[in-house]
Coordinates of C-alpha atoms and ligand atoms in Angstrom, one line a residue:
M952 CA -0.1 -0.2 0.1
T953 CA 1.5 3.2 -1.3
F954 CA 0.0 6.4 -1.2
R955 CA 1.8 10.0 -0.9
T956 CA 1.7 12.1 2.3
L957 CA 2.3 15.6 3.4
D958 CA 6.2 15.1 3.5
D959 CA 5.8 13.9 -0.9
L960 CA 4.1 17.6 -1.6
D961 CA 5.6 21.1 -2.2
L962 CA 3.4 22.9 0.8
A963 CA 4.6 26.9 0.8
G964 CA 2.6 29.6 0.0
K965 CA -0.3 26.9 -1.7
R966 CA -3.9 26.5 -1.0
A967 CA -4.7 22.9 0.7
L968 CA -7.5 21.6 0.1
V969 CA -8.2 19.2 3.3
R970 CA -11.2 16.7 3.9
V971 CA -11.7 16.3 7.7
D972 CA -14.5 14.4 9.5
F973 CA -16.1 17.3 11.3
N974 CA -19.6 14.9 11.3
V975 CA -19.2 15.7 15.6
P976 CA -21.7 15.1 18.2
M977 CA -23.5 18.3 19.1
A978 CA -26.0 19.3 21.9
D979 CA -27.5 22.3 22.1
G980 CA -26.2 24.2 19.4
Q981 CA -22.2 23.1 20.4
V982 CA -19.8 20.3 20.1
S983 CA -20.2 17.9 22.5
D984 CA -17.4 15.8 21.9
D985 CA -14.3 17.1 20.0
T986 CA -12.4 13.7 19.4
R987 CA -13.0 13.9 15.1
L988 CA -11.8 17.9 15.6
R989 CA -8.4 17.2 17.6
A990 CA -7.6 14.1 14.9
A991 CA -7.3 16.9 12.3
L992 CA -5.2 19.1 14.0
P993 CA -1.9 17.1 13.5
T994 CA -2.6 17.8 9.4
V995 CA -3.6 21.6 9.7
A996 CA -0.4 22.0 12.3
K997 CA 1.8 20.8 9.8
L998 CA 0.5 22.5 6.6
R999 CA 0.6 25.4 8.6
A1000 CA 4.2 25.2 9.9
A1001 CA 4.8 24.9 6.2
G1002 CA 3.1 28.2 5.2
A1003 CA 0.2 26.5 3.1
R1004 CA -3.1 28.1 3.0
V1005 CA -5.5 25.7 5.1
I1006 CA -9.2 25.1 3.3
L1007 CA -11.0 22.8 5.4
L1008 CA -13.8 20.6 3.7
A1009 CA -16.3 19.0 5.6
H1010 CA -19.9 17.2 5.7
F1011 CA -22.3 17.4 8.5
D1012 CA -25.6 15.3 9.0
R1013 CA -27.4 14.1 5.7
P1014 CA -28.9 17.0 4.2
K1015 CA -29.5 15.2 1.3
G1016 CA -27.9 17.6 -1.3
R1017 CA -30.0 20.4 0.0
W1018 CA -29.6 23.8 2.0
V1019 CA -30.5 22.7 5.4
P1020 CA -29.7 25.7 7.7
E1021 CA -29.5 23.4 10.8
M1022 CA -27.2 21.2 9.7
S1023 CA -24.3 24.6 8.7
L1024 CA -20.9 23.6 9.9
A1025 CA -20.7 27.4 11.8
P1026 CA -21.6 25.8 14.6
V1027 CA -18.2 23.8 14.9
V1028 CA -15.9 27.1 14.2
P1029 CA -15.5 28.2 18.2
A1030 CA -14.2 24.5 18.8
L1031 CA -12.6 24.1 16.4
S1032 CA -10.5 27.4 17.1
E1033 CA -9.9 26.4 20.6
V1034 CA -8.7 22.9 19.3
L1035 CA -6.7 24.3 16.6
G1036 CA -5.1 27.1 18.9
C1037 CA -5.6 29.9 16.1
P1038 CA -8.5 31.9 14.5
V1039 CA -10.9 29.9 12.1
A1040 CA -12.7 31.8 9.3
F1041 CA -16.2 30.6 8.3
A1042 CA -17.3 30.5 4.6
R1043 CA -21.4 30.3 3.8
D1044 CA -20.6 28.3 0.7
C1045 CA -18.1 25.8 -0.3
V1046 CA -17.9 26.4 -3.9
G1047 CA -18.5 29.6 -6.1
P1048 CA -17.4 33.9 -6.0
D1049 CA -17.4 33.9 -2.4
V1050 CA -15.2 31.3 -1.5
A1051 CA -13.0 32.5 -4.3
A1052 CA -13.0 36.1 -2.1
A1053 CA -12.4 34.7 1.1
V1054 CA -9.6 32.4 0.1
A1055 CA -8.1 35.2 -2.1
A1056 CA -8.0 37.2 1.4
M1057 CA -6.3 34.2 3.2
S1058 CA -2.4 34.9 4.0
S1059 CA 0.3 31.7 4.7
G1060 CA -0.6 29.4 8.0
D1061 CA -4.5 30.9 7.7
V1062 CA -7.0 28.3 8.2
L1063 CA -11.2 29.0 6.5
L1064 CA -13.7 26.0 7.0
L1065 CA -16.1 25.9 4.1
E1066 CA -20.2 25.1 4.6
N1067 CA -21.6 21.6 4.6
V1068 CA -20.3 20.1 1.3
R1069 CA -23.6 17.5 1.5
F1070 CA -25.5 20.6 0.8
Y1071 CA -24.8 20.3 -2.9
P1072 CA -26.4 17.2 -4.3
G1073 CA -22.9 17.1 -6.4
E1074 CA -21.1 16.2 -3.6
E1075 CA -22.3 12.5 -3.0
A1076 CA -22.9 11.8 -6.6
N1077 CA -19.7 12.5 -6.8
D1078 CA -20.7 15.1 -9.6
P1079 CA -17.2 15.8 -11.8
A1080 CA -18.3 19.5 -12.4
F1081 CA -19.1 19.9 -8.9
A1082 CA -15.9 18.3 -8.3
R1083 CA -14.1 21.0 -10.8
A1084 CA -15.6 23.9 -8.9
L1085 CA -14.0 22.7 -4.9
A1086 CA -11.0 22.4 -7.1
E1087 CA -10.9 25.9 -8.4
N1088 CA -10.3 26.8 -4.9
G1089 CA -7.2 24.9 -4.3
D1090 CA -3.7 24.0 -5.6
L1091 CA -3.9 20.8 -3.6
Y1092 CA -6.2 18.0 -1.8
V1093 CA -5.4 16.5 1.0
N1094 CA -7.8 13.5 2.3
D1095 CA -7.1 13.1 6.3
A1096 CA -11.1 11.6 6.7
F1097 CA -10.9 7.5 6.6
S1098 CA -14.2 7.6 8.0
A1099 CA -15.2 8.8 5.0
A1100 CA -13.4 6.7 2.6
H1101 CA -15.5 4.1 1.7
R1102 CA -17.8 6.4 0.0
A1103 CA -16.8 8.0 -3.5
H1104 CA -17.8 11.5 -3.3
A1105 CA -16.5 14.8 -4.8
S1106 CA -14.6 16.1 -1.8
T1107 CA -13.9 12.4 -0.8
E1108 CA -12.6 10.4 -4.0
G1109 CA -13.4 13.3 -6.9
L1110 CA -11.0 15.5 -5.7
A1111 CA -8.1 13.3 -6.0
H1112 CA -8.0 13.1 -10.0
L1113 CA -8.1 16.7 -10.2
L1114 CA -5.5 17.9 -7.9
P1115 CA -2.0 16.6 -6.4
A1116 CA -3.3 14.5 -3.6
C1117 CA -1.9 12.8 -0.4
A1118 CA -3.1 11.6 2.7
G1119 CA -3.2 13.7 6.1
E1120 CA -1.6 12.6 9.3
Q1121 CA -4.8 10.9 10.5
M1122 CA -5.0 8.6 7.3
R1123 CA -2.0 8.5 7.4
L1124 CA -2.1 6.6 10.8
E1125 CA -5.4 5.3 10.2
L1126 CA -3.7 3.6 7.3
T1127 CA -0.4 2.0 8.7
A1128 CA -2.5 0.4 11.6
L1129 CA -4.6 -1.1 9.4
D1130 CA -2.2 -2.7 7.4
K1131 CA -0.1 -3.7 10.4
A1132 CA -3.1 -5.7 11.8
L1133 CA -4.6 -6.7 8.6
G1134 CA -2.9 -5.9 5.6
R1135 CA 0.7 -7.2 6.4
P1136 CA 0.2 -8.6 10.1
E1137 CA 3.0 -10.6 12.1
R1138 CA 1.6 -14.0 12.5
P1139 CA -0.1 -15.5 14.4
V1140 CA -3.1 -13.2 13.8
M1141 CA -5.9 -13.7 15.6
G1142 CA -9.3 -11.9 15.3
I1143 CA -12.7 -11.5 17.5
V1144 CA -15.8 -10.7 16.3
G1145 CA -19.1 -9.8 18.3
G1146 CA -21.8 -8.3 18.0
S1147 CA -25.3 -9.1 17.3
K1148 CA -26.1 -9.9 13.5
V1149 CA -24.4 -12.9 11.4
S1150 CA -26.4 -10.7 8.7
S1151 CA -24.9 -7.6 9.2
K1152 CA -21.1 -9.0 9.2
L1153 CA -21.1 -11.9 6.7
D1154 CA -18.6 -10.8 4.5
L1155 CA -16.5 -9.6 7.3
L1156 CA -16.4 -13.1 8.6
R1157 CA -15.9 -14.4 4.9
N1158 CA -13.0 -12.5 4.3
L1159 CA -11.1 -12.8 7.8
V1160 CA -11.3 -16.2 8.0
T1161 CA -9.2 -16.4 4.3
K1162 CA -6.6 -14.1 6.7
L1163 CA -6.7 -14.9 10.0
D1164 CA -4.8 -17.7 12.1
K1165 CA -7.9 -17.6 14.6
L1166 CA -10.8 -16.2 14.8
A1167 CA -13.0 -16.6 18.3
I1168 CA -17.1 -15.6 17.4
G1169 CA -19.0 -14.2 20.3
G1170 CA -22.1 -11.9 21.3
G1171 CA -25.1 -12.9 19.7
M1172 CA -23.3 -13.9 16.6
A1173 CA -22.0 -16.9 18.8
N1174 CA -25.6 -18.2 19.0
T1175 CA -26.5 -18.5 15.6
F1176 CA -23.2 -20.3 15.2
L1177 CA -24.1 -22.1 18.2
F1178 CA -27.4 -23.2 17.0
A1179 CA -26.2 -23.9 13.5
Q1180 CA -23.8 -26.7 15.4
G1181 CA -27.4 -28.1 17.2
H1182 CA -27.2 -26.5 20.5
D1183 CA -30.2 -25.2 22.3
V1184 CA -30.3 -21.9 22.5
G1185 CA -33.4 -21.2 25.0
S1186 CA -34.7 -17.2 24.2
S1187 CA -31.9 -16.0 23.1
Y1188 CA -31.0 -13.9 20.1
C1189 CA -30.4 -15.8 17.7
E1190 CA -30.8 -15.4 13.4
K1191 CA -32.0 -19.2 12.9
D1192 CA -32.6 -18.4 9.1
M1193 CA -28.6 -17.8 9.4
A1194 CA -28.1 -21.0 10.7
D1195 CA -26.5 -22.5 6.7
T1196 CA -24.6 -19.5 6.4
A1197 CA -23.1 -20.0 9.9
R1198 CA -22.1 -23.8 8.6
D1199 CA -20.9 -22.6 5.3
I1200 CA -18.1 -20.1 7.3
I1201 CA -17.3 -22.8 9.4
R1202 CA -16.2 -24.8 6.6
L1203 CA -14.4 -22.3 4.8
A1204 CA -12.6 -21.6 8.2
G1205 CA -11.3 -24.9 7.6
Q1206 CA -10.4 -25.0 4.2
N1207 CA -8.0 -22.2 4.8
N1208 CA -6.8 -23.3 8.2
C1209 CA -8.3 -21.0 10.6
K1210 CA -8.7 -21.9 14.2
L1211 CA -12.6 -21.4 15.3
F1212 CA -13.6 -20.2 18.6
L1213 CA -16.9 -20.6 19.3
P1214 CA -17.9 -20.3 22.9
L1215 CA -17.1 -23.5 25.4
D1216 CA -19.3 -22.0 28.3
I1217 CA -22.2 -19.2 28.7
V1218 CA -23.5 -16.7 30.7
V1219 CA -27.8 -16.4 30.9
A1220 CA -30.5 -14.7 32.4
E1221 CA -34.1 -14.9 32.0
K1222 CA -34.0 -10.7 31.1
M1223 CA -32.3 -8.7 29.2
A1224 CA -32.2 -6.2 31.2
P1225 CA -28.9 -4.4 33.4
G1226 CA -28.5 -6.2 36.7
A1227 CA -30.6 -9.2 35.9
P1228 CA -29.7 -12.4 38.0
A1229 CA -26.8 -14.2 35.4
R1230 CA -26.2 -17.4 35.8
V1231 CA -23.2 -19.5 34.2
R1232 CA -24.4 -22.5 32.0
G1233 CA -22.5 -25.5 29.5
L1234 CA -23.4 -24.9 26.5
G1235 CA -27.0 -26.0 25.4
S1236 CA -27.7 -26.3 29.6
L1237 CA -30.4 -23.5 29.4
D1238 CA -33.9 -23.4 30.3
D1239 CA -36.5 -22.1 27.6
D1240 CA -36.5 -19.1 29.1
E1241 CA -33.5 -18.3 29.8
R1242 CA -31.4 -16.0 27.1
I1243 CA -27.3 -16.2 26.5
L1244 CA -26.1 -12.6 27.3
D1245 CA -22.1 -13.3 27.7
A1246 CA -19.1 -15.2 27.1
G1247 CA -18.5 -17.4 29.8
P1248 CA -15.8 -17.6 32.6
E1249 CA -14.0 -20.4 30.3
T1250 CA -14.8 -19.1 27.3
V1251 CA -12.5 -15.9 28.1
E1252 CA -9.9 -17.9 29.5
R1253 CA -9.5 -19.6 26.2
L1254 CA -9.7 -16.5 24.2
C1255 CA -7.1 -14.9 26.4
R1256 CA -4.7 -17.6 25.9
A1257 CA -4.7 -17.5 22.5
M1258 CA -4.4 -13.9 22.7
N1259 CA -0.8 -14.7 24.3
N1260 CA 0.2 -17.0 21.4
S1261 CA -0.3 -14.3 19.1
K1262 CA 1.3 -11.4 17.6
T1263 CA -1.6 -9.6 16.7
L1264 CA -5.3 -9.3 17.4
I1265 CA -7.8 -7.1 15.8
W1266 CA -11.1 -6.8 17.3
N1267 CA -15.1 -5.8 16.2
G1268 CA -17.9 -6.7 18.2
P1269 CA -18.7 -7.0 21.6
L1270 CA -18.7 -10.8 23.4
G1271 CA -21.9 -9.6 25.4
V1272 CA -24.4 -7.2 26.2
F1273 CA -21.7 -5.2 27.4
E1274 CA -24.0 -1.9 27.8
M1275 CA -25.9 -3.8 30.7
P1276 CA -23.7 -4.9 33.6
P1277 CA -23.3 -7.6 34.8
F1278 CA -23.2 -9.0 31.3
D1279 CA -20.1 -7.0 30.5
K1280 CA -17.7 -9.2 32.2
G1281 CA -17.0 -11.3 29.0
T1282 CA -15.8 -8.1 27.0
V1283 CA -14.1 -6.3 29.3
A1284 CA -11.7 -9.1 30.6
A1285 CA -11.1 -9.9 27.0
A1286 CA -9.8 -6.7 26.3
R1287 CA -8.0 -5.4 29.4
H1288 CA -6.1 -8.9 28.3
A1289 CA -5.7 -7.5 24.8
A1290 CA -4.6 -4.0 26.4
E1291 CA -2.1 -4.9 29.0
L1292 CA -0.6 -7.3 26.4
A1293 CA -0.2 -4.5 24.0
K1294 CA 1.2 -2.4 26.5
A1295 CA 4.1 -4.9 27.1
G1296 CA 4.4 -4.4 23.3
K1297 CA 3.6 -8.5 23.5
L1298 CA 0.8 -7.7 20.7
V1299 CA -0.2 -5.6 18.2
A1300 CA -3.9 -4.8 18.7
V1301 CA -6.2 -3.2 17.0
A1302 CA -10.2 -2.4 16.8
G1303 CA -12.6 -1.1 15.3
G1304 CA -16.3 -0.2 14.9
G1305 CA -19.3 2.2 17.2
D1306 CA -20.0 0.2 19.9
T1307 CA -16.7 -1.7 20.2
V1308 CA -15.1 1.2 20.7
A1309 CA -17.6 2.3 23.3
A1310 CA -16.9 -1.3 25.2
L1311 CA -13.2 -0.3 25.4
H1312 CA -13.5 2.8 26.2
H1313 CA -16.1 1.3 29.0
A1314 CA -13.5 -1.0 30.3
G1315 CA -11.3 2.0 30.9
C1316 CA -8.5 0.4 28.3
A1317 CA -8.8 1.9 24.8
E1318 CA -5.5 4.1 25.7
D1319 CA -3.8 0.7 25.7
F1320 CA -4.5 -0.4 22.3
T1321 CA -2.4 -0.4 19.7
F1322 CA -5.1 1.4 17.8
V1323 CA -8.8 2.4 18.0
S1324 CA -10.6 3.0 15.2
T1325 CA -13.1 5.3 15.3
A1326 CA -14.3 5.2 11.4
G1327 CA -17.2 2.7 11.9
G1328 CA -18.5 2.0 8.2
A1329 CA -15.4 2.6 6.9
F1330 CA -13.5 0.6 8.9
L1331 CA -16.1 -2.7 8.9
E1332 CA -16.2 -2.2 4.8
W1333 CA -12.2 -2.6 5.5
M1334 CA -12.5 -5.5 7.2
E1335 CA -14.1 -6.9 4.7
G1336 CA -11.7 -6.6 2.6
K1337 CA -13.3 -3.9 0.4
T1338 CA -11.2 -1.6 -1.7
L1339 CA -12.4 1.8 -0.4
P1340 CA -12.5 4.2 -2.8
G1341 CA -11.4 7.8 -1.2
V1342 CA -8.2 5.3 -0.3
A1343 CA -7.6 4.0 -3.7
A1344 CA -8.0 7.7 -5.3
L1345 CA -4.8 8.4 -3.4
T1346 CA -3.1 5.1 -3.6
N1347 CA -3.1 4.9 -7.8
Q1348 CA -2.9 8.8 -8.4
N1349 CA -4.7 8.9 -12.1
R1350 CA -5.9 12.2 -12.8
R1351 CA -8.6 12.4 -14.9
Ligands
ADP2650 P1 -20.1 -2.8 16.5 O1 -20.5 -1.3 16.6 O2 -18.6 -2.2 17.3 O3 -19.3 -3.1 15.0 P2 -22.4 -4.4 16.4 O4 -23.1 -3.1 16.6 O5 -22.3 -5.2 15.4 O6 -20.9 -3.6 17.2 O7 -23.0 -5.0 18.2 C1 -22.8 -4.3 19.5 C2 -24.5 -4.7 19.8 O8 -24.0 -6.3 20.1 C3 -24.3 -4.2 21.5 O9 -25.5 -3.5 21.2 C4 -24.6 -5.4 22.3 O10 -25.5 -5.1 23.3 C5 -25.1 -6.4 21.2 N1 -25.0 -7.8 21.9 C6 -23.7 -8.5 22.0 N2 -23.8 -9.9 22.4 C7 -25.3 -10.2 22.1 C8 -26.1 -11.0 22.7 N3 -25.7 -12.2 23.5 N4 -27.5 -11.1 22.7 C9 -28.1 -9.7 22.3 N5 -26.9 -8.6 21.5 C10 -25.5 -8.8 21.9
MG2651 MG1 -23.2 -1.1 16.4

């Protein structure tokens, strides 16, 4: 995987169009979590230090190609300015003469945020005319939004064909970590896939069994696998119509020498509710009204042992209903074990996925993982082995 970075382009005095992900959570008109703003800092700082003019492109929410005032990026400016430690100007459009005038007024090191690119239908349609209108205000294009790279939109893909393009610092960090975890991992490489549905993670499971040495299946989707192997799952969440698919995946794993780890024991309760009385059971030995809500202690212990004997771990999906203690136990124990190994330099531990990230924070160990991707959909598509158009456009830079 080769892509250009900021180090490969001449930046001084240049108008740098930088695609960032500022789709931040807002509460009462203010940014309530500035993680994504902070992610843009290394790239912006590097560009400013090199004397570039920094023009930020971003989307916010889903205005679907129409002007929706509530979805303006203007309220992001104060928080962004604080994070970047410099003034941030705002343009009430992302293309056209007003933007051109605002850009012309910039000096080296200045930062300008443009209005929501999704106010134009040409953004999501990747309309070449819209991409050209965006490109008019830049000399080069920097993509720092890995989390939007699974979409071929004008500001995430089209622009890369119109201007000299490179990956920003956050994009570079993300791609390097992902390459280390699945592209060219140090072996043995182990995966943990949990969460609720087999049906939403089919492509992911199919891809992983061809690349990993071992794969542990947990969470609600493990119930489907247990059911497929003839075990009683009581009232558990289970996609019974996916049993054939689960058996296919078990077969595919065997063909690819990927050792599958299914649960050895389970934690069950009659109700899926916080604090519900929990019992540890052997496989298949649950009552009709009981449901499986977490991995049992033996299962978790075996996972931890498998991690000890691995060099790389890639994780998506919690092992149980971690939002409702005590059913967070399995996920928390496994996460802390992985974090300890990573901290000691014994394991490259990479994780991603909305609920997975929340679970790692709940376990208090996200910081000790080698890398935690907050990219959601892009992370999952990458785990599925798909080519992300935003990344592909940076790797093979063919101009249109
Ligand atoms: P991510 O967002 O990290 O990709 P998912 O959305 O696939 O993860 O899965 C997370 C959800 O799976 C959580 O809400 C969790 O409660 C649920 N889950 C985990 N184990 C079970 C289970 N045994 N039964 C029902 N739901 C489960
Ligand atoms: Mg989720």
